[in-house]
């Protein structure tokens, strides 16, 4: 357990920012940040490097598309252009369409406030995943991304570790269950740990280097 804690401490020191934080989202239980996280999850769901998806999200937000109202009001070409500035070129046209449709769905179904989605699902992860996958571009992987990040503000989700986070834990020799991992960090930090483990699974962080530093 002691060595596992050292590994987690080193990992969080090196890669402790969530993807939402990296994208400039000040995540809180408010409509704006929760919608921005949905945009980020949509971008991260495609077969493209996470750093490119994060850069594209930052460009969309810098252009002012931080609410479903603003996203829908933007023209399709404006969304394409913002995605292009983030070098999100391979899927830019399809994603621009999906973001517009998703913004309208958010407004129609949830009145622009994804806290309503959370309340309707009563914090049940399966119910939340099912509702999230109603958005275009959000499949099971995208829903996992959303919930993995949202647990930092939706405490009833913790500890939430998807298959990628658990794959990262395996590479580091850490416990292979959310409950086992939860014992290694303070409860509010579990979302940060889950994101850091994903970075290991995706090769953004070296498992060997983390374990070597932790063993010193």
Coordinates of C-alpha atoms in Angstrom, one line a residue:
X1 CA 0.0 0.0 0.0
X2 CA 2.8 2.4 0.9
X3 CA 4.5 1.9 -2.5
X4 CA 1.2 2.3 -4.3
X5 CA 0.7 5.6 -2.5
X6 CA 4.2 6.7 -3.6
X7 CA 3.3 5.8 -7.2
X8 CA 0.1 7.8 -7.0
X9 CA 1.8 10.8 -5.4
X10 CA 4.5 10.9 -8.2
X11 CA 1.8 10.5 -10.9
X12 CA -0.3 13.4 -9.6
X13 CA 2.8 15.5 -9.2
X14 CA 3.7 14.9 -12.8
X15 CA 0.2 14.8 -14.5
X16 CA -2.3 16.0 -11.9
X17 CA -4.3 18.3 -14.2
X18 CA -7.6 16.9 -15.5
X19 CA -8.3 17.2 -19.2
X20 CA -11.0 19.8 -18.3
X21 CA -8.4 21.9 -16.5
X22 CA -6.0 21.6 -19.5
X23 CA -8.8 22.8 -21.8
X24 CA -9.3 25.9 -19.6
X25 CA -12.6 24.7 -18.1
X26 CA -13.1 25.9 -14.5
X27 CA -15.3 23.0 -13.7
X28 CA -18.1 23.6 -11.3
X29 CA -21.7 22.5 -10.9
X30 CA -23.0 25.2 -13.1
X31 CA -24.5 25.1 -16.6
X32 CA -21.6 26.8 -18.5
X33 CA -18.8 24.6 -17.3
X34 CA -20.9 21.4 -17.5
X35 CA -21.7 22.2 -21.1
X36 CA -18.1 23.0 -21.9
X37 CA -17.2 19.6 -20.5
X38 CA -19.7 18.0 -22.9
X39 CA -18.0 19.8 -25.8
X40 CA -14.6 18.5 -24.7
X41 CA -15.9 14.9 -24.3
X42 CA -17.3 15.1 -27.8
X43 CA -13.9 16.2 -29.2
X44 CA -12.0 13.6 -27.2
X45 CA -14.3 10.8 -28.5
X46 CA -12.9 10.7 -32.0
X47 CA -9.7 8.9 -33.1
X48 CA -7.5 11.9 -32.6
X49 CA -4.8 12.7 -30.1
X50 CA -6.0 14.0 -26.8
X51 CA -3.8 17.1 -27.0
X52 CA -5.4 18.1 -30.3
X53 CA -8.9 17.7 -28.9
X54 CA -7.9 19.8 -25.9
X55 CA -6.5 22.5 -28.2
X56 CA -9.6 22.5 -30.4
X57 CA -11.8 22.9 -27.3
X58 CA -9.7 25.9 -26.2
X59 CA -10.2 27.5 -29.6
X60 CA -14.0 26.9 -29.5
X61 CA -14.1 28.5 -26.1
X62 CA -11.8 31.4 -27.1
X63 CA -14.2 32.1 -29.9
X64 CA -17.0 32.5 -27.4
X65 CA -18.8 29.2 -27.9
X66 CA -18.9 28.4 -24.2
X67 CA -22.7 27.8 -23.9
X68 CA -25.2 25.9 -26.0
X69 CA -26.8 29.1 -27.0
X70 CA -23.5 30.5 -28.3
X71 CA -22.6 27.2 -30.0
X72 CA -25.9 27.0 -31.8
X73 CA -25.8 30.7 -32.8
X74 CA -22.4 30.2 -34.4
X75 CA -22.5 29.3 -38.1
X76 CA -21.3 25.9 -39.2
X77 CA -18.3 27.5 -40.9
X78 CA -17.4 29.4 -37.7
X79 CA -17.3 26.2 -35.8
X80 CA -15.2 24.5 -38.5
X81 CA -12.8 27.4 -38.5
X82 CA -12.4 27.3 -34.7
X83 CA -11.7 23.5 -34.9
X84 CA -9.2 24.1 -37.7
X85 CA -7.3 26.6 -35.5
X86 CA -6.9 23.8 -33.0
X87 CA -5.6 21.5 -35.8
X88 CA -8.7 19.4 -35.5
X89 CA -8.9 19.0 -39.2
X90 CA -9.6 15.3 -39.9
X91 CA -13.1 15.4 -38.3
X92 CA -13.8 19.1 -38.3
X93 CA -16.8 19.3 -40.6
X94 CA -18.6 16.3 -39.1
X95 CA -17.8 17.5 -35.6
X96 CA -19.0 21.1 -36.3
X97 CA -22.3 19.6 -37.4
X98 CA -22.6 17.4 -34.3
X99 CA -21.8 20.3 -32.0
X100 CA -24.6 22.4 -33.5
X101 CA -27.1 19.5 -33.2
X102 CA -25.9 18.7 -29.6
X103 CA -26.3 22.3 -28.6
X104 CA -29.9 22.4 -29.7
X105 CA -30.6 19.1 -27.9
X106 CA -29.1 20.5 -24.8
X107 CA -31.4 23.5 -25.0
X108 CA -34.5 21.5 -25.9
X109 CA -34.0 18.5 -23.6
X110 CA -32.2 20.1 -20.7
X111 CA -33.0 23.8 -21.0
X112 CA -29.2 24.4 -21.4
X113 CA -28.5 23.0 -17.9
X114 CA -26.9 19.6 -17.6
X115 CA -27.6 19.7 -13.9
X116 CA -31.1 18.6 -14.9
X117 CA -29.6 15.5 -16.5
X118 CA -27.8 14.8 -13.3
X119 CA -30.9 15.2 -11.2
X120 CA -33.0 13.1 -13.5
X121 CA -30.6 10.2 -13.4
X122 CA -30.4 10.6 -9.6
X123 CA -26.6 10.2 -9.8
X124 CA -26.9 6.7 -11.2
X125 CA -23.9 6.2 -13.6
X126 CA -25.7 3.9 -15.9
X127 CA -28.6 6.4 -16.2
X128 CA -26.2 9.2 -16.8
X129 CA -24.3 7.3 -19.4
X130 CA -27.6 6.5 -21.2
X131 CA -28.7 10.1 -21.3
X132 CA -25.3 11.4 -22.4
X133 CA -25.2 9.0 -25.3
X134 CA -28.2 10.8 -26.7
X135 CA -25.9 13.6 -27.8
X136 CA -24.4 13.2 -31.3
X137 CA -20.7 12.2 -31.1
X138 CA -21.1 10.9 -27.5
X139 CA -20.9 7.1 -27.4
X140 CA -20.0 4.9 -24.4
X141 CA -16.4 6.2 -24.5
X142 CA -17.5 9.8 -24.6
X143 CA -19.9 9.2 -21.7
X144 CA -17.1 7.7 -19.7
X145 CA -14.9 10.7 -20.4
X146 CA -17.6 13.0 -19.3
X147 CA -18.4 11.2 -16.1
X148 CA -14.7 10.6 -15.3
X149 CA -14.1 14.4 -15.4
X150 CA -17.5 15.4 -13.9
X151 CA -16.9 13.4 -10.7
X152 CA -14.7 16.3 -9.5
X153 CA -18.0 18.2 -9.0
X154 CA -20.6 15.4 -8.9
X155 CA -19.4 13.7 -5.7
X156 CA -22.1 11.0 -5.9
X157 CA -20.2 9.5 -8.9
X158 CA -16.9 8.9 -7.0
X159 CA -15.0 6.8 -7.4
X160 CA -15.5 6.5 -11.2
X161 CA -12.8 4.8 -13.2
X162 CA -13.5 3.8 -16.8
X163 CA -11.6 1.0 -18.7
X164 CA -8.9 3.4 -19.8
X165 CA -8.2 4.6 -16.2
X166 CA -8.1 1.0 -15.1
X167 CA -5.7 0.1 -17.9
X168 CA -3.4 2.8 -16.7
X169 CA -3.6 1.5 -13.2
X170 CA -2.6 -1.9 -14.5
X171 CA 0.5 -0.6 -16.2
X172 CA 1.5 1.0 -12.9
X173 CA 0.8 -2.1 -10.9
X174 CA -1.9 -0.3 -8.9
X175 CA -5.2 -1.9 -7.7
X176 CA -7.5 -2.8 -10.6
X177 CA -10.8 -1.6 -9.2
X178 CA -12.2 1.9 -8.5
X179 CA -12.6 1.0 -4.8
X180 CA -9.0 -0.2 -4.5
X181 CA -7.8 3.0 -6.2
X182 CA -10.0 5.2 -4.0
X183 CA -8.0 4.1 -1.0
X184 CA -4.9 5.7 -2.3
X185 CA -6.0 9.3 -2.5
X186 CA -8.2 11.8 -0.7
X187 CA -11.8 11.4 -2.0
X188 CA -11.9 14.8 -3.8
X189 CA -8.7 14.0 -5.7
X190 CA -10.1 10.8 -7.3
X191 CA -11.0 12.6 -10.5
X192 CA -7.5 13.9 -10.9
X193 CA -6.1 10.4 -10.3
X194 CA -8.5 8.9 -12.9
X195 CA -7.4 11.5 -15.6
X196 CA -3.7 10.9 -14.7
X197 CA -4.2 7.1 -15.1
X198 CA -5.7 7.7 -18.6
X199 CA -2.6 9.6 -19.6
X200 CA -0.6 6.5 -18.7
X201 CA -2.9 4.3 -20.7
X202 CA -2.6 6.6 -23.7
X203 CA 1.1 6.8 -23.5
X204 CA 1.1 10.5 -22.6
X205 CA 3.0 9.6 -19.4
X206 CA 5.6 6.9 -18.9
X207 CA 4.6 4.2 -16.4
X208 CA 8.2 3.1 -16.1
X209 CA 9.4 6.6 -15.3
X210 CA 6.6 7.1 -12.7
X211 CA 7.4 3.8 -11.0
X212 CA 11.2 4.5 -11.1
X213 CA 10.8 7.9 -9.4
X214 CA 8.4 6.5 -6.8
X215 CA 10.9 3.8 -5.9
X216 CA 13.7 6.2 -5.0

